[in-house]
Tab-separated table of C-alpha atoms and ligand atoms in Angstrom:
chain	number	residue	atom	x	y	z
A	192	UNK	CA	134.566	102.503	70.251
A	193	UNK	CA	131.663	104.033	71.667
A	194	UNK	CA	129.519	101.868	74.225
A	195	UNK	CA	126.023	101.342	73.218
A	196	UNK	CA	123.659	102.154	76.040
A	197	UNK	CA	119.972	101.334	75.816
A	198	UNK	CA	117.502	103.824	77.652
A	199	UNK	CA	113.917	102.764	77.430
A	200	UNK	CA	111.141	105.208	77.844
A	201	UNK	CA	113.421	108.180	76.800
A	202	UNK	CA	110.656	110.191	75.223
A	203	UNK	CA	108.573	110.347	78.725
A	204	UNK	CA	108.803	112.612	81.682
A	205	UNK	CA	111.878	111.133	83.642
A	206	UNK	CA	113.468	109.328	80.623
A	207	UNK	CA	113.842	112.608	78.752
A	208	UNK	CA	115.650	114.159	81.521
A	209	UNK	CA	117.803	110.958	81.917
A	210	UNK	CA	118.493	110.813	78.200
A	211	UNK	CA	119.668	114.420	77.922
A	212	UNK	CA	121.888	114.188	80.913
A	213	UNK	CA	123.622	110.964	79.361
A	214	UNK	CA	123.757	112.415	75.835
A	215	UNK	CA	125.570	115.684	77.070
A	216	UNK	CA	127.767	114.230	79.897
A	217	UNK	CA	129.020	110.997	78.202
A	218	UNK	CA	130.214	111.781	74.564
A	219	UNK	CA	131.784	108.080	74.365
A	220	UNK	CA	128.315	106.403	74.984
A	221	UNK	CA	125.993	106.150	72.086
A	222	UNK	CA	122.624	106.569	73.620
A	223	UNK	CA	119.901	104.646	72.160
A	224	UNK	CA	116.406	105.761	73.274
A	225	UNK	CA	113.762	103.103	72.810
A	226	UNK	CA	110.337	104.371	73.107
A	227	UNK	CA	106.926	103.080	71.681
A	228	UNK	CA	105.772	106.809	71.877
A	229	UNK	CA	102.529	106.004	73.498
A	230	UNK	CA	100.291	108.725	74.614
A	231	UNK	CA	102.955	109.635	77.335
A	232	UNK	CA	105.801	109.611	74.976
A	233	UNK	CA	106.675	113.109	73.206
A	234	UNK	CA	109.762	113.622	71.386
A	235	UNK	CA	109.601	117.373	71.640
A	236	UNK	CA	110.891	116.733	75.143
A	237	UNK	CA	114.270	115.880	73.282
A	238	UNK	CA	114.300	118.480	70.496
A	239	UNK	CA	117.108	120.156	71.993
A	240	UNK	CA	119.530	117.110	71.756
A	241	UNK	CA	117.986	115.024	68.826
A	242	UNK	CA	120.668	115.782	66.324
A	243	UNK	CA	123.602	115.062	68.514
A	244	UNK	CA	125.781	112.232	66.970
A	245	UNK	CA	125.769	110.234	70.002
A	246	UNK	CA	121.913	110.064	70.224
A	247	UNK	CA	119.726	107.596	68.148
A	248	UNK	CA	116.161	107.438	68.697
A	249	UNK	CA	114.154	103.957	67.711
A	250	UNK	CA	110.481	103.660	67.952
A	251	UNK	CA	109.705	100.298	69.250
A	252	UNK	CA	107.486	98.423	71.783
A	253	UNK	CA	109.133	96.293	74.873
A	254	UNK	CA	106.191	93.948	74.577
A	255	UNK	CA	107.487	92.755	71.423
A	256	UNK	CA	109.990	90.127	72.268
A	257	UNK	CA	111.306	89.563	68.689
A	258	UNK	CA	111.753	93.151	68.137
A	259	UNK	CA	113.411	93.477	71.642
A	260	UNK	CA	115.923	90.536	71.031
A	261	UNK	CA	116.763	91.820	67.611
A	262	UNK	CA	117.628	95.183	68.994
A	263	UNK	CA	120.171	93.579	71.543
A	264	UNK	CA	121.544	91.343	68.774
A	265	UNK	CA	122.154	94.485	66.613
A	266	UNK	CA	123.263	96.850	69.026
A	267	UNK	CA	125.067	94.855	71.824
A	268	UNK	CA	124.118	97.000	74.538
A	269	UNK	CA	126.952	97.323	77.446
A	270	UNK	CA	123.994	98.721	79.601
A	271	UNK	CA	120.442	99.121	79.962
A	272	UNK	CA	118.308	101.925	81.857
A	273	UNK	CA	114.908	100.673	81.844
A	274	UNK	CA	112.224	103.374	82.512
A	275	UNK	CA	109.505	102.602	79.912
A	276	UNK	CA	106.407	101.793	81.634
A	277	UNK	CA	102.702	102.661	82.071
A	278	UNK	CA	103.243	105.146	84.879
A	279	UNK	CA	99.748	106.728	85.978
A	280	UNK	CA	97.868	105.116	88.740
A	281	UNK	CA	94.367	106.315	87.756
A	282	UNK	CA	94.887	104.778	84.303
A	283	UNK	CA	95.950	101.393	85.869
A	284	UNK	CA	92.793	101.315	87.969
A	285	UNK	CA	90.521	101.674	84.675
A	286	UNK	CA	92.855	99.505	82.435
A	287	UNK	CA	95.229	97.129	84.353
A	288	UNK	CA	96.117	95.143	81.419
A	289	UNK	CA	98.288	97.496	79.787
A	290	UNK	CA	100.218	97.756	82.891
A	291	UNK	CA	100.664	94.093	83.020
A	292	UNK	CA	101.884	93.904	79.523
A	293	UNK	CA	104.403	96.818	79.480
A	294	UNK	CA	105.500	96.956	83.110
A	295	UNK	CA	105.779	93.087	83.570
A	296	UNK	CA	105.889	91.461	80.274
A	297	UNK	CA	107.971	94.292	78.757
A	298	UNK	CA	110.358	93.988	81.545
A	299	UNK	CA	110.677	90.290	81.216
A	300	UNK	CA	111.526	90.565	77.510
A	301	UNK	CA	114.304	93.121	78.177
A	302	UNK	CA	115.730	90.854	81.042
A	303	UNK	CA	115.556	87.658	78.377
A	304	UNK	CA	117.308	89.768	75.772
A	305	UNK	CA	120.088	91.036	78.021
A	306	UNK	CA	120.666	87.460	79.306
A	307	UNK	CA	120.831	86.109	75.834
A	308	UNK	CA	123.225	89.027	74.701
A	309	UNK	CA	125.435	88.893	77.766
A	310	UNK	CA	125.597	85.018	78.269
A	311	UNK	CA	129.294	84.754	77.443
A	312	UNK	CA	130.298	87.798	79.140
A	313	UNK	CA	128.696	89.626	81.875
A	314	UNK	CA	131.788	91.663	82.719
A	315	UNK	CA	131.070	95.495	82.785
A	316	UNK	CA	127.370	95.010	81.781
A	317	UNK	CA	124.631	96.551	83.880
A	318	UNK	CA	120.841	96.223	83.959
A	319	UNK	CA	119.452	99.174	85.960
A	320	UNK	CA	115.419	98.867	86.569
A	321	UNK	CA	114.016	102.332	87.596
A	322	UNK	CA	111.101	101.799	89.887
A	323	UNK	CA	108.986	103.698	92.396
A	324	UNK	CA	108.355	103.958	96.170
A	325	UNK	CA	104.853	102.891	95.788
A	326	UNK	CA	105.641	99.191	95.825
A	327	UNK	CA	106.041	99.607	99.480
A	328	UNK	CA	102.477	100.546	100.072
A	329	UNK	CA	100.986	103.160	102.112
A	330	UNK	CA	102.482	104.583	105.599
A	331	UNK	CA	100.654	106.031	108.550
A	332	UNK	CA	101.590	109.389	110.173
A	333	UNK	CA	105.093	108.247	110.971
A	334	UNK	CA	108.030	106.317	109.587
A	335	UNK	CA	109.802	106.046	105.972
A	336	UNK	CA	110.214	103.525	103.640
A	337	UNK	CA	113.788	101.738	103.409
A	338	UNK	CA	115.274	99.412	101.030
A	339	UNK	CA	114.298	96.721	103.358
A	340	UNK	CA	110.517	97.809	103.883
A	341	UNK	CA	108.332	94.828	102.691
A	342	UNK	CA	106.465	94.969	99.403
A	343	UNK	CA	102.884	95.815	99.823
A	344	UNK	CA	101.710	97.479	96.676
A	345	UNK	CA	98.162	98.198	96.452
A	346	UNK	CA	97.082	99.442	93.126
A	347	UNK	CA	97.452	97.697	89.798
A	348	UNK	CA	100.276	100.076	88.828
A	349	UNK	CA	102.180	99.374	91.829
A	350	UNK	CA	101.735	95.571	91.724
A	351	UNK	CA	103.072	95.768	88.292
A	352	UNK	CA	105.977	97.715	89.199
A	353	UNK	CA	106.505	95.388	92.181
A	354	UNK	CA	106.273	92.258	90.037
A	355	UNK	CA	108.620	93.708	87.738
A	356	UNK	CA	111.200	94.630	90.597
A	357	UNK	CA	110.921	90.864	91.863
A	358	UNK	CA	111.506	89.639	88.388
A	359	UNK	CA	114.838	91.883	88.162
A	360	UNK	CA	116.119	90.417	91.296
A	361	UNK	CA	115.083	86.948	90.320
A	362	UNK	CA	117.277	87.313	87.026
A	363	UNK	CA	120.099	88.439	89.526
A	364	UNK	CA	119.897	85.385	91.792
A	365	UNK	CA	118.912	82.782	89.188
A	366	UNK	CA	120.926	83.737	86.245
A	367	UNK	CA	123.426	86.101	87.803
A	368	UNK	CA	122.284	89.082	85.372
A	369	UNK	CA	124.143	92.214	86.869
A	370	UNK	CA	121.340	94.276	87.749
A	371	UNK	CA	120.654	97.261	89.909
A	372	UNK	CA	117.465	98.854	91.122
A	373	UNK	CA	116.104	102.109	92.598
A	374	UNK	CA	112.734	103.038	94.048
A	375	UNK	CA	111.864	106.796	93.814
A	376	UNK	CA	109.294	108.992	95.210
A	377	UNK	CA	107.276	111.488	93.264
A	378	UNK	CA	108.827	113.381	90.655
A	379	UNK	CA	108.085	116.950	89.372
A	380	UNK	CA	109.707	119.348	86.853
A	381	UNK	CA	109.505	120.140	83.147
A	382	UNK	CA	107.924	117.585	80.587
A	383	UNK	CA	105.408	115.847	82.720
A	384	UNK	CA	102.348	114.682	81.151
A	385	UNK	CA	99.548	116.823	82.348
A	386	UNK	CA	97.323	113.845	83.937
A	387	UNK	CA	99.798	113.894	86.793
A	388	UNK	CA	98.731	116.417	89.832
A	389	UNK	CA	101.478	119.298	89.374
A	390	UNK	CA	101.101	119.838	85.589
A	391	UNK	CA	97.428	119.418	85.741
A	392	UNK	CA	97.142	121.996	88.615
A	393	UNK	CA	99.522	124.436	86.975
A	394	UNK	CA	97.568	124.495	83.623
A	395	UNK	CA	94.512	124.664	85.227
A	396	UNK	CA	95.337	127.720	87.577
A	397	UNK	CA	96.555	129.264	84.399
A	398	UNK	CA	93.394	128.837	82.520
A	399	UNK	CA	91.225	129.557	85.718
A	400	UNK	CA	89.824	126.113	85.635
A	401	UNK	CA	88.784	124.003	88.826
A	402	UNK	CA	91.608	122.235	90.690
A	403	UNK	CA	90.267	118.655	91.713
A	404	UNK	CA	91.492	117.362	94.925
A	405	UNK	CA	90.858	113.733	95.594
A	406	UNK	CA	89.044	113.108	98.950
A	407	UNK	CA	90.012	115.352	101.632
A	408	UNK	CA	93.435	116.306	100.047
A	409	UNK	CA	95.170	114.982	103.207
A	410	UNK	CA	97.080	112.415	101.261
A	411	UNK	CA	101.076	112.928	101.422
A	412	UNK	CA	103.444	112.553	98.907
A	413	UNK	CA	107.450	113.186	99.102
A	414	UNK	CA	108.269	115.280	96.165
A	415	UNK	CA	111.718	115.242	94.118
A	416	UNK	CA	112.799	117.642	91.655
A	417	UNK	CA	113.176	115.406	88.320
A	418	UNK	CA	116.813	116.621	87.457
A	419	UNK	CA	117.790	115.478	90.886
A	420	UNK	CA	116.200	111.999	89.993
A	421	UNK	CA	118.265	112.021	86.769
A	422	UNK	CA	121.508	112.749	88.740
A	423	UNK	CA	120.731	109.999	91.003
A	424	UNK	CA	120.257	107.439	88.234
A	425	UNK	CA	123.638	108.770	86.786
A	426	UNK	CA	125.191	107.777	90.079
A	427	UNK	CA	123.278	104.478	90.486
A	428	UNK	CA	124.115	103.253	86.978
A	429	UNK	CA	127.894	104.129	87.290
A	430	UNK	CA	128.509	103.472	91.020
A	431	UNK	CA	125.796	101.310	92.365
A	432	UNK	CA	126.771	97.858	93.676
A	433	UNK	CA	125.343	95.005	91.670
A	434	UNK	CA	122.447	93.315	92.920
A	435	UNK	CA	121.627	96.184	95.258
A	436	UNK	CA	118.365	98.541	95.534
A	437	UNK	CA	118.715	102.280	96.260
A	438	UNK	CA	115.711	104.571	97.648
A	439	UNK	CA	115.623	107.965	96.166
A	440	UNK	CA	113.486	110.791	97.799
A	441	UNK	CA	113.182	114.460	98.286
A	442	UNK	CA	112.759	114.789	102.064
A	443	UNK	CA	109.917	117.077	100.884
A	444	UNK	CA	106.483	115.796	102.053
A	445	UNK	CA	103.513	117.793	101.317
A	446	UNK	CA	99.757	116.848	101.860
A	447	UNK	CA	98.038	117.342	98.212
A	448	UNK	CA	95.987	120.187	99.583
A	449	UNK	CA	99.055	122.224	101.019
A	450	UNK	CA	100.766	121.533	97.776
A	451	UNK	CA	97.958	122.842	95.747
A	452	UNK	CA	97.595	125.957	98.071
A	453	UNK	CA	101.299	126.618	97.575
A	454	UNK	CA	101.217	126.406	93.705
A	455	UNK	CA	98.018	128.780	93.646
A	456	UNK	CA	100.074	131.348	95.676
A	457	UNK	CA	103.158	131.237	93.584
A	458	UNK	CA	100.963	131.513	90.531
A	459	UNK	CA	98.780	134.322	91.837
A	460	UNK	CA	102.199	136.219	92.325
A	461	UNK	CA	103.630	135.444	88.892
A	462	UNK	CA	100.377	136.291	86.978
A	463	UNK	CA	99.521	139.438	89.048
A	464	UNK	CA	96.364	138.088	90.157
A	465	UNK	CA	94.660	138.988	93.408
A	466	UNK	CA	96.273	136.775	96.061
A	467	UNK	CA	93.936	133.823	97.165
A	468	UNK	CA	92.151	133.996	93.845
A	469	UNK	CA	93.410	130.706	92.432
A	470	UNK	CA	92.886	128.839	95.806
A	471	UNK	CA	89.064	129.434	95.278
A	472	UNK	CA	89.328	127.054	92.080
A	473	UNK	CA	90.134	123.926	94.501
A	474	UNK	CA	87.151	121.673	94.258
A	475	UNK	CA	87.256	118.398	96.280
A	476	UNK	CA	86.284	115.567	94.068
A	477	UNK	CA	85.581	111.823	94.560
A	478	UNK	CA	88.478	109.866	95.900
A	479	UNK	CA	90.743	107.688	93.916
A	480	UNK	CA	89.997	103.948	94.734
A	481	UNK	CA	92.249	102.549	97.130
A	482	UNK	CA	94.254	105.697	97.397
A	483	UNK	CA	97.521	105.191	99.437
A	484	UNK	CA	97.647	107.524	102.299
A	485	UNK	CA	101.433	108.490	102.774
A	486	UNK	CA	104.607	107.938	100.856
A	487	UNK	CA	107.927	109.087	102.396
A	488	UNK	CA	111.626	107.813	101.362
A	489	UNK	CA	114.454	107.184	103.762
A	490	UNK	CA	117.484	108.025	101.102
A	491	UNK	CA	120.224	107.527	103.607
A	492	UNK	CA	121.644	104.494	101.823
A	493	UNK	CA	122.301	106.345	98.508
A	494	UNK	CA	123.554	109.447	100.353
A	495	UNK	CA	125.846	107.494	102.401
A	496	UNK	CA	127.164	104.981	99.907
A	497	UNK	CA	126.906	107.208	96.692
A	498	UNK	CA	127.289	110.563	97.958
A	499	UNK	CA	124.132	111.736	96.138
A	500	UNK	CA	121.621	114.267	97.648
A	501	UNK	CA	118.835	116.457	96.176
A	502	UNK	CA	120.340	119.667	95.113
A	503	UNK	CA	117.205	121.539	94.442
A	504	UNK	CA	114.972	122.743	97.314
A	505	UNK	CA	111.151	122.963	96.845
A	506	UNK	CA	111.058	126.668	96.558
A	507	UNK	CA	113.295	126.770	93.634
A	508	UNK	CA	112.170	123.527	92.155
A	509	UNK	CA	108.504	124.728	92.260
A	510	UNK	CA	109.505	128.120	90.808
A	511	UNK	CA	111.557	126.572	87.929
A	512	UNK	CA	108.640	124.132	87.232
A	513	UNK	CA	105.917	126.771	86.906
A	514	UNK	CA	107.967	128.957	84.852
A	515	UNK	CA	108.679	126.129	82.586
A	516	UNK	CA	105.181	125.352	81.952
A	517	UNK	CA	104.247	129.025	81.568
A	518	UNK	CA	107.056	129.689	79.058
A	519	UNK	CA	106.096	126.381	77.158
A	520	UNK	CA	102.594	126.848	76.370
A	521	UNK	CA	102.954	125.324	72.970
A	522	UNK	CA	104.251	122.016	74.450
A	523	UNK	CA	101.020	121.812	76.794
A	524	UNK	CA	98.854	122.888	73.985
A	525	UNK	CA	100.202	120.413	71.449
A	526	UNK	CA	99.712	117.632	74.025
A	527	UNK	CA	96.068	118.737	74.725
A	528	UNK	CA	95.150	119.156	71.063
A	529	UNK	CA	96.910	115.772	70.438
A	530	UNK	CA	98.835	117.275	67.667
A	531	UNK	CA	102.127	115.642	68.688
A	532	UNK	CA	100.588	112.182	67.864
A	533	UNK	CA	99.996	113.304	64.292
A	534	UNK	CA	103.447	114.700	64.093
A	535	UNK	CA	105.137	111.201	65.110
A	536	UNK	CA	102.888	109.250	62.903
A	537	UNK	CA	104.262	111.264	59.955
A	538	UNK	CA	107.803	111.190	60.920
A	539	UNK	CA	108.044	107.575	62.113
A	540	UNK	CA	105.557	105.236	60.052
A	541	UNK	CA	108.044	104.750	57.428
A	542	UNK	CA	111.192	104.037	59.386
B	110	LIG	P1	105.947	108.338	81.502
B	110	LIG	O1	104.579	108.007	81.427
B	110	LIG	O2	106.140	110.045	81.566
B	110	LIG	O3	106.902	107.882	80.385
B	110	LIG	C1	106.854	106.505	79.984
B	110	LIG	C2	107.378	106.351	78.580
B	110	LIG	O4	107.387	105.009	78.353
B	110	LIG	C3	106.734	107.211	77.671
B	110	LIG	O5	107.686	107.710	76.797
B	110	LIG	C4	105.964	105.895	76.880
B	110	LIG	O6	105.862	106.306	75.706
B	110	LIG	C5	106.990	104.809	77.191
B	110	LIG	N1	106.304	103.399	77.064
B	110	LIG	C6	105.300	102.967	77.446
B	110	LIG	N2	105.060	101.780	77.198
B	110	LIG	C7	105.995	101.199	76.305
B	110	LIG	C8	106.234	100.331	75.721
B	110	LIG	N3	105.421	99.121	75.691
B	110	LIG	N4	107.476	100.206	75.097
B	110	LIG	C9	108.199	101.095	74.826
B	110	LIG	N5	107.958	102.304	75.569
B	110	LIG	C10	106.732	102.445	76.437
B	110	LIG	O7	106.692	107.872	82.866
B	110	LIG	P2	107.557	108.711	83.926
B	110	LIG	O8	106.779	109.405	85.203
B	110	LIG	O9	108.841	109.398	83.196
B	110	LIG	O10	108.360	107.271	84.617
B	110	LIG	C11	109.295	106.771	84.020
B	110	LIG	C12	109.838	105.619	84.960
B	110	LIG	O11	109.865	106.079	86.285
B	110	LIG	C13	108.512	104.395	84.999
B	110	LIG	O12	108.948	103.276	85.272
B	110	LIG	C14	107.878	104.935	86.395
B	110	LIG	O13	107.487	103.870	87.024
B	110	LIG	C15	109.127	105.296	87.170
B	110	LIG	N6	108.875	106.291	88.386
B	110	LIG	C16	108.091	107.461	88.084
B	110	LIG	C17	107.862	108.259	89.137
B	110	LIG	C18	107.113	109.764	88.700
B	110	LIG	O14	107.069	110.563	89.724
B	110	LIG	N7	106.876	109.979	87.611
B	110	LIG	C19	108.667	108.181	90.424
B	110	LIG	C20	109.209	106.970	90.445
B	110	LIG	C21	109.415	106.096	89.629
B	111	LIG	O1	105.390	107.883	94.071
B	111	LIG	C1	105.924	107.721	92.794
B	111	LIG	C2	104.671	107.655	91.884
B	111	LIG	O2	104.190	109.015	91.950
B	111	LIG	C3	105.232	107.016	90.542
B	111	LIG	O3	105.474	105.939	90.437
B	111	LIG	C4	103.952	107.207	89.403
B	111	LIG	O4	104.455	107.006	88.218
B	111	LIG	C5	103.565	108.716	89.673
B	111	LIG	O5	102.541	108.934	88.762
B	111	LIG	C6	103.221	109.188	90.879
B	111	LIG	O6	102.167	108.663	91.328
B	111	LIG	P1	101.017	109.428	91.966
B	111	LIG	O7	99.613	108.788	91.954
B	111	LIG	O8	101.501	109.684	93.454
B	111	LIG	O9	100.987	110.668	91.414
B	111	LIG	P2	99.680	111.697	90.789
B	111	LIG	O10	100.450	112.941	90.287
B	111	LIG	O11	98.738	110.975	90.085
B	111	LIG	O12	98.937	112.054	92.280
B	111	LIG	C7	99.525	112.738	93.341
B	111	LIG	C8	98.634	112.795	94.456
B	111	LIG	O13	97.648	113.959	94.096
B	111	LIG	C9	97.830	111.682	94.742
B	111	LIG	O14	97.859	111.397	95.991
B	111	LIG	C10	96.531	111.694	94.074
B	111	LIG	C11	96.451	113.223	93.988
B	111	LIG	N1	95.598	113.913	92.803
B	111	LIG	C12	95.941	113.487	91.690
B	111	LIG	C13	95.328	113.878	90.446
B	111	LIG	C14	95.795	113.561	89.076
B	111	LIG	C15	94.441	114.582	93.170
B	111	LIG	O15	94.157	114.887	94.096
B	111	LIG	N2	93.906	115.103	92.045
B	111	LIG	C16	94.237	114.845	90.708
B	111	LIG	O16	93.588	115.312	89.802
């Protein structure tokens, strides 16, 4: 009999890559993708696998405890990969409550449902919480976040993720719930919602619109190709030790300004534009409140213990990503026009 595996947030950016990997790689799993289809959820991200027999989509909200408990009773999940979240720092600054509800309350609902469902037999079960490097705070010029770096979240988003990480660990220590966690750096690749820096910049370069850089553009992020994150998640879900945390990162630090300039240059070449013309679109705008200066991940634990390492270097990853957005302008246009939300309303209101 197939094992039922729950993936939450599978219609989002990273979740869609994880769902695709698991559906294609593990025919013995029935992958149940639970997603509320918020503004960030887009089933177009999964159109290539949605008719596969080992894939089931369920529209639902993790903040609804009764719904989540019933789902666990019906499907008796063997494992959970929890990615559903409010994920954008800027939105968390203007509306923190949505982040508290989904990222904290939603996570506790899943933990409670798993605890109840697995009460008589925790053997072989796993609750995997996918989290962010932002929980560690902000670095100066040197150093990297390790798994033992103290938590110091500084935005409502990172505080909500830190809180959910603590709760997941509390369920391990208090109730012996078999959990595993990972904290990853910034992802880039196909299907990322265009509120985030890289897809926003690619789309604006394409349309010759201004490229907003917060502050001086000297903040640093450590970028990882999303498919490498999905592979790390696969490895941690299957081989990660219960109770442990793994940091995931790309060893690929860029200031925002250098990153945007790099994207400009690649796109000038691809679009046969005068070299340097896209860089002239760069516009320095008001800084993000409480903007973290630098993130960098020390991923030596996952490399040493699980044998994972990033397989795509940044030149290849940036090229692939730009090509994907240029070749999928319908995906972007549907999002920007809001058509995708109408599509879901029609398809899923009667389920
Ligand atoms: P995303 O915003 O693209 O996707 C989030 C998904 O969760 C969407 O499909 C959305 O519909 C769904 N969702 C939101 N609220 C929900 C709710 N209440 N119930 C059910 N579904 C809900 O996010 P992402 O960038 O793919 O991030 C996925 C996870 O990975 C998050 O937990 C995030 O904190 C973490 N993460 C992201 C990055 C990154 O660079 N994007 C890096 C490290 C960790
Ligand atoms: O580090 C992991 C985190 O990376 C994830 O946990 C988050 O879910 C994800 O959104 C991402 O957070 P960031 O805030 O780093 O990503 P964002 O793409 O919003 O911004 C990247 C950097 O670019 C950041 O320093 C802010 C800056 N920026 C962003 C936007 C949208 C700009 O300068 N201009 C912009 O228009």
